[in-house]
Short mmCIF file of C-alpha atoms in Angstrom, two decimals:
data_model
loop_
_atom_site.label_atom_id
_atom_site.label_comp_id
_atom_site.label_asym_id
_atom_site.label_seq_id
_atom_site.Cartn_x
_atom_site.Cartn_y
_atom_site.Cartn_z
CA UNK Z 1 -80.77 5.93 -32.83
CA UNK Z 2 -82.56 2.75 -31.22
CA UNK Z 3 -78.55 1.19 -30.68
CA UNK Z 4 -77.74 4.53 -28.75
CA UNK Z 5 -80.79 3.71 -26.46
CA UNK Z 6 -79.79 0.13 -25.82
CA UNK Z 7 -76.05 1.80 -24.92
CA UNK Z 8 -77.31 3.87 -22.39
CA UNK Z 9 -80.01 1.75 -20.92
CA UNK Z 10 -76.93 -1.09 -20.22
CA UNK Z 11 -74.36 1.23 -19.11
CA UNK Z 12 -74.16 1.45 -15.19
CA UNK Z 13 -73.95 5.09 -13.89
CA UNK Z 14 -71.00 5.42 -12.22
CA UNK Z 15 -69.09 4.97 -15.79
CA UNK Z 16 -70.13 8.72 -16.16
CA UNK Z 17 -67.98 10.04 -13.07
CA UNK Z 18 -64.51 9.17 -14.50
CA UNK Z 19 -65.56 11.75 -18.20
CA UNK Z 20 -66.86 14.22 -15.46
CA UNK Z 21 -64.22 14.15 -12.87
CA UNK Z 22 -62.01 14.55 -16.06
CA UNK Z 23 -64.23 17.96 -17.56
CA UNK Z 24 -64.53 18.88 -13.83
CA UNK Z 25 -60.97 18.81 -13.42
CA UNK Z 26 -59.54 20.53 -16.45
CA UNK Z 27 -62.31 23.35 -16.22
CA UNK Z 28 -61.29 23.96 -13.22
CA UNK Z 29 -57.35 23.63 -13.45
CA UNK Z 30 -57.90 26.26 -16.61
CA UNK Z 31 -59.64 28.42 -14.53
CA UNK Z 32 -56.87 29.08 -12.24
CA UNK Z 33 -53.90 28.65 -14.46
CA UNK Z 34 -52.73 29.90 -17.88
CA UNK Z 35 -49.73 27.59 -19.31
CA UNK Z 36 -51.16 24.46 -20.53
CA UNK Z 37 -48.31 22.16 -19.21
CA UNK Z 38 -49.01 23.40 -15.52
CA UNK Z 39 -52.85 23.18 -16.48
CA UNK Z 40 -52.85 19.54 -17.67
CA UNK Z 41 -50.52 18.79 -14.26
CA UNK Z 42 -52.63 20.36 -12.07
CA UNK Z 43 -55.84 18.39 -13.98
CA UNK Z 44 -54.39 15.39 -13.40
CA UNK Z 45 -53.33 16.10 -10.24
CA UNK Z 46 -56.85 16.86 -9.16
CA UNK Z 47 -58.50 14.21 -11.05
CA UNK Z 48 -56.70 11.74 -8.63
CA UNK Z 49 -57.97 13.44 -6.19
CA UNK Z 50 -61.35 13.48 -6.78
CA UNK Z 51 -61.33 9.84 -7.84
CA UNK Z 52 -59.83 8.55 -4.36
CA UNK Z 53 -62.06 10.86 -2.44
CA UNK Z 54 -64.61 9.13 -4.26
CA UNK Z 55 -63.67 5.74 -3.76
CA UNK Z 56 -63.15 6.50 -0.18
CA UNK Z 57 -66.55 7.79 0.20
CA UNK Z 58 -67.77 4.90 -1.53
CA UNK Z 59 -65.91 2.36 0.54
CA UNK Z 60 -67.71 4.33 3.64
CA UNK Z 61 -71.04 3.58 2.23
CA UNK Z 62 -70.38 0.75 1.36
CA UNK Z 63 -69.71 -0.55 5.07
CA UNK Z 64 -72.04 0.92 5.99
CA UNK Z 65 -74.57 -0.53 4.21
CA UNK Z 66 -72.91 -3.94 4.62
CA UNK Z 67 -73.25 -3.84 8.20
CA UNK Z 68 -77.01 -2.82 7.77
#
């Protein structure tokens, strides 16, 4: 249990938005669709999308803050 700790307390937060862009993705693609080859498209489809969008908004911020 004490190696589980150490894990977490050395792993950097933003390794837990690619598993929950991922959940967040195919939850949602499931939602709207019923055949699982046009659900696992549309997953992937909008887990690209959510990672640029957040790169993007992290490349904002992180002008932003650069210029600060």
């Amino acid at each position: 249990m004490e190696s589980f700790g150490l894990l977490a307390a050395g792993t950097h937060a933003s390794w837990y938005l690619l598993p929950l862009a991922l959940t967040v993705s195919l939850v949602y693609s499931a939602t709207r669709f019923e055949h699982p080859p046009q659900i696992l498209r549309r997953s992937a489809r909008l887990f690209i999308t959510i990672l640029v969008s957040m790169a993007a908004l992290f490349a904002v911020l992180f002008l932003l803050s650069w210029n600060l």
